[in-house]
C-alpha positions as MATLAB code, in Angstrom:
seq = 'MFCLIPKFIAIGFFVCWLPMLTLAQEQENDLAFAMQRGSIQEISKYLDDRVEISFDNTKRDFSRNQAEIVLRDFFKNQPSEGFELQQKGQTSTSLSYLIGTYRSSRGDFRVLIRHKKRDEHSFLIYSMDFIRH';
ca = [
      21.112   -9.582   37.554;
      17.937   -7.434   37.730;
      19.412   -5.036   35.159;
      19.535   -7.850   32.605;
      15.835   -8.800   32.856;
      14.493   -5.699   31.011;
      17.136   -6.209   28.319;
      16.084   -9.834   27.829;
      12.433   -8.792   27.629;
      13.259   -6.104   25.052;
      15.328   -8.525   22.963;
      12.584  -11.169   23.146;
       9.963   -8.625   22.062;
      12.156   -7.488   19.143;
      12.834  -11.069   18.002;
       9.102  -11.892   18.062;
       8.061   -8.768   16.093;
      10.913   -8.765   13.561;
       9.392  -11.397   11.211;
       6.051   -9.514   11.117;
       7.740   -6.171   10.393;
       9.842   -7.769    7.679;
       6.748   -9.325    6.047;
       4.867   -6.003    6.074;
       7.852   -4.251    4.469;
       8.082   -7.014    1.877;
       4.379   -6.632    1.034;
       4.773   -2.841    0.733;
       7.729   -3.377   -1.614;
       5.697   -5.907   -3.636;
       2.893   -3.360   -3.908;
       5.328   -0.646   -5.046;
       6.708   -3.032   -7.682;
       3.151   -3.857   -8.849;
       2.460   -0.119   -9.186;
       5.671    0.246  -11.178;
       4.476   -2.441  -13.589;
       0.862   -1.229  -13.576;
      -0.194   -4.754  -12.626;
      -3.793   -4.861  -11.434;
      -3.420   -8.627  -10.886;
      -0.788   -7.990   -8.226;
      -2.467   -4.932   -6.728;
      -5.832   -6.681   -6.432;
      -4.301   -9.130   -3.911;
      -4.192   -6.247   -1.450;
      -7.597   -4.615   -2.049;
     -10.091   -4.525    0.807;
     -13.770   -5.381    0.256;
     -14.488   -1.620   -0.117;
     -11.951    0.790   -1.583;
     -12.139    4.557   -1.874;
     -10.433    5.707   -5.080;
      -9.774    9.339   -5.891;
      -8.652   10.846   -9.185;
      -7.741   14.544   -8.847;
      -9.844   14.902   -5.666;
     -12.965   13.215   -7.087;
     -13.562   10.396   -4.597;
     -15.817    7.382   -4.928;
     -16.279    4.177   -2.977;
     -16.083    0.922   -4.884;
     -16.507   -2.738   -4.129;
     -13.378   -4.804   -4.588;
     -14.509   -5.974   -8.050;
     -15.434   -2.461   -9.157;
     -12.102   -1.127   -7.858;
     -10.262   -3.710   -9.954;
     -12.123   -2.526  -13.074;
     -11.483    1.162  -12.299;
      -7.776    0.535  -11.681;
      -7.488   -1.687  -14.779;
      -8.943    1.166  -16.869;
      -6.584    3.659  -15.238;
      -3.511    1.541  -16.004;
      -4.758    0.925  -19.538;
      -5.262    4.654  -20.177;
      -2.125    5.669  -18.268;
       0.477    3.001  -19.170;
       3.192    2.761  -16.561;
       6.618    4.187  -17.114;
       7.544    3.623  -13.486;
       6.648    4.163   -9.862;
       8.928    5.682   -7.281;
       8.099    5.058   -3.637;
       8.986    8.206   -1.705;
       7.598    7.701    1.757;
       6.112    5.060    4.042;
       4.502    5.751    7.349;
       2.208    4.545   10.050;
      -0.651    6.534   11.566;
      -1.547    3.912   14.177;
      -0.678    0.317   14.993;
      -3.043   -0.929   12.278;
      -3.089    1.940    9.727;
      -0.226    2.764    7.361;
       0.369    4.633    4.128;
       2.623    4.750    1.088;
       3.311    7.862   -0.998;
       4.913    7.718   -4.403;
       4.971    9.042   -7.937;
       3.373    7.032  -10.733;
       4.842    7.943  -14.107;
       2.967    7.358  -17.336;
       3.378    8.427  -20.923;
       0.452   10.817  -20.411;
       1.634   12.446  -17.205;
       2.747   11.854  -13.644;
       0.545   11.247  -10.613;
       1.225   11.612   -6.931;
      -0.216    8.468   -5.312;
      -1.283    8.036   -1.707;
      -2.152    4.473   -0.731;
      -3.705    3.879    2.680;
      -3.801    0.369    4.058;
      -4.785   -1.364    7.255;
      -3.474   -4.417    8.982;
      -5.742   -7.392    8.333;
      -3.908   -9.693   10.659;
      -0.339   -9.991   11.795;
       0.774  -11.152    8.343;
      -0.828   -8.898    5.734;
      -2.588   -5.661    4.945;
      -5.509   -4.398    2.869;
      -5.737   -1.231    0.783;
      -8.790    0.813    1.748;
      -7.956    4.053   -0.094;
      -5.985    5.153   -3.163;
      -5.579    8.782   -4.265;
      -4.154    9.711   -7.671;
      -3.335   13.400   -8.112;
      -2.000   14.602  -11.460;
       1.240   16.610  -11.200;
];
Protein backbone atom coordinates (compact mmCIF):
# COMPACT_ATOMS: atom_id res chain seq x y z
CA MET A 1 0.00 0.00 0.00
CA PHE A 2 2.75 2.49 0.98
CA CYS A 3 4.66 1.64 -2.20
CA LEU A 4 1.75 2.91 -4.29
CA ILE A 5 1.58 6.39 -2.69
CA PRO A 6 4.78 7.75 -4.33
CA LYS A 7 3.61 6.36 -7.68
CA PHE A 8 0.25 8.12 -7.34
CA ILE A 9 2.00 11.37 -6.42
CA ALA A 10 4.32 11.07 -9.42
CA ILE A 11 1.43 10.32 -11.79
CA GLY A 12 -0.60 13.23 -10.37
CA PHE A 13 2.36 15.59 -10.80
CA PHE A 14 2.88 14.42 -14.40
CA VAL A 15 -0.82 14.81 -15.27
CA CYS A 16 -0.87 18.36 -13.85
CA TRP A 17 2.29 19.48 -15.71
CA LEU A 18 1.59 17.76 -19.04
CA PRO A 19 -0.80 20.44 -20.40
CA MET A 20 1.71 23.22 -19.58
CA LEU A 21 4.60 21.36 -21.23
CA THR A 22 2.47 20.66 -24.28
CA LEU A 23 1.48 24.35 -24.57
CA ALA A 24 5.11 25.51 -24.31
CA GLN A 25 6.14 23.04 -27.03
CA GLU A 26 3.26 24.22 -29.19
CA GLN A 27 4.33 27.85 -28.77
CA GLU A 28 7.95 26.96 -29.64
CA ASN A 29 6.71 25.16 -32.77
CA ASP A 30 4.53 28.18 -33.66
CA LEU A 31 7.57 30.42 -33.27
CA ALA A 32 9.68 28.13 -35.48
CA PHE A 33 6.93 28.20 -38.12
CA ALA A 34 6.78 32.02 -37.91
CA MET A 35 10.55 32.14 -38.44
CA GLN A 36 10.16 29.84 -41.43
CA ARG A 37 7.65 32.25 -42.95
CA GLY A 38 9.56 35.36 -41.86
CA SER A 39 6.37 36.59 -40.20
CA ILE A 40 7.05 39.49 -37.85
CA GLN A 41 3.32 39.60 -37.02
CA GLU A 42 3.56 36.12 -35.50
CA ILE A 43 6.96 36.62 -33.90
CA SER A 44 5.94 39.90 -32.28
CA LYS A 45 3.37 38.01 -30.15
CA TYR A 46 6.30 36.55 -28.23
CA LEU A 47 8.55 39.62 -27.83
CA ASP A 48 9.29 40.88 -24.33
CA ASP A 49 9.16 44.60 -23.50
CA ARG A 50 12.96 44.76 -24.06
CA VAL A 51 14.73 42.54 -26.57
CA GLU A 52 18.44 42.17 -27.23
CA ILE A 53 19.06 41.55 -30.94
CA SER A 54 22.43 40.61 -32.35
CA PHE A 55 23.51 40.50 -35.98
CA ASP A 56 26.96 38.91 -36.42
CA ASN A 57 27.90 39.66 -32.78
CA THR A 58 26.80 43.31 -32.85
CA LYS A 59 24.30 43.46 -29.99
CA ARG A 60 21.78 46.16 -29.17
CA ASP A 61 18.84 46.43 -26.81
CA PHE A 62 15.52 47.48 -28.27
CA SER A 63 12.06 48.23 -26.98
CA ARG A 64 9.39 45.86 -28.22
CA ASN A 65 8.29 48.33 -30.93
CA GLN A 66 11.86 48.98 -32.07
CA ALA A 67 12.56 45.23 -32.15
CA GLU A 68 9.56 44.72 -34.42
CA ILE A 69 10.92 47.34 -36.84
CA VAL A 70 14.44 45.85 -36.78
CA LEU A 71 13.12 42.33 -37.38
CA ARG A 72 10.72 43.54 -40.10
CA ASP A 73 13.70 45.14 -41.90
CA PHE A 74 15.75 41.97 -41.47
CA PHE A 75 13.02 39.77 -42.98
CA LYS A 76 12.48 42.28 -45.78
CA ASN A 77 16.20 42.34 -46.65
CA GLN A 78 16.66 38.60 -46.05
CA PRO A 79 13.48 36.98 -47.46
CA SER A 80 12.84 33.60 -45.91
CA GLU A 81 13.52 30.41 -47.76
CA GLY A 82 12.97 28.36 -44.62
CA PHE A 83 13.87 27.81 -41.00
CA GLU A 84 15.03 24.54 -39.54
CA LEU A 85 14.78 24.11 -35.79
CA GLN A 86 17.78 22.07 -34.66
CA GLN A 87 17.74 22.21 -30.90
CA LYS A 88 15.58 23.21 -27.95
CA GLY A 89 16.75 23.40 -24.40
CA GLN A 90 16.17 24.75 -20.96
CA THR A 91 18.77 26.50 -18.81
CA SER A 92 16.53 26.84 -15.76
CA THR A 93 12.88 26.37 -14.86
CA SER A 94 11.99 29.72 -16.44
CA LEU A 95 14.67 30.18 -19.15
CA SER A 96 14.78 28.25 -22.43
CA TYR A 97 16.32 28.53 -25.87
CA LEU A 98 15.82 27.52 -29.49
CA ILE A 99 18.62 27.10 -32.04
CA GLY A 100 17.98 26.86 -35.74
CA THR A 101 19.08 27.84 -39.22
CA TYR A 102 17.29 30.64 -41.04
CA ARG A 103 17.70 30.33 -44.80
CA SER A 104 17.34 33.30 -47.11
CA SER A 105 18.11 34.02 -50.72
CA ARG A 106 21.07 36.12 -49.54
CA GLY A 107 22.59 33.62 -47.14
CA ASP A 108 21.97 31.43 -44.13
CA PHE A 109 21.98 32.48 -40.48
CA ARG A 110 22.40 30.49 -37.32
CA VAL A 111 19.69 31.77 -34.94
CA LEU A 112 19.68 31.54 -31.16
CA ILE A 113 16.41 32.60 -29.53
CA ARG A 114 16.32 32.92 -25.75
CA HIS A 115 12.98 33.11 -24.02
CA LYS A 116 11.65 33.17 -20.49
CA LYS A 117 8.49 31.87 -18.96
CA ARG A 118 6.00 34.69 -18.44
CA ASP A 119 3.51 32.57 -16.62
CA GLU A 120 2.56 28.94 -16.73
CA HIS A 121 1.02 29.34 -20.19
CA SER A 122 3.41 31.36 -22.35
CA PHE A 123 6.89 32.70 -22.88
CA LEU A 124 8.60 35.91 -23.98
CA ILE A 125 11.63 36.33 -26.23
CA TYR A 126 14.30 38.44 -24.53
CA SER A 127 17.20 37.78 -26.92
CA MET A 128 17.72 36.87 -30.59
CA ASP A 129 21.13 36.28 -32.19
CA PHE A 130 21.58 36.02 -35.96
CA ILE A 131 25.00 34.80 -37.09
CA ARG A 132 25.73 34.55 -40.81
CA HIS A 133 27.06 31.14 -41.90
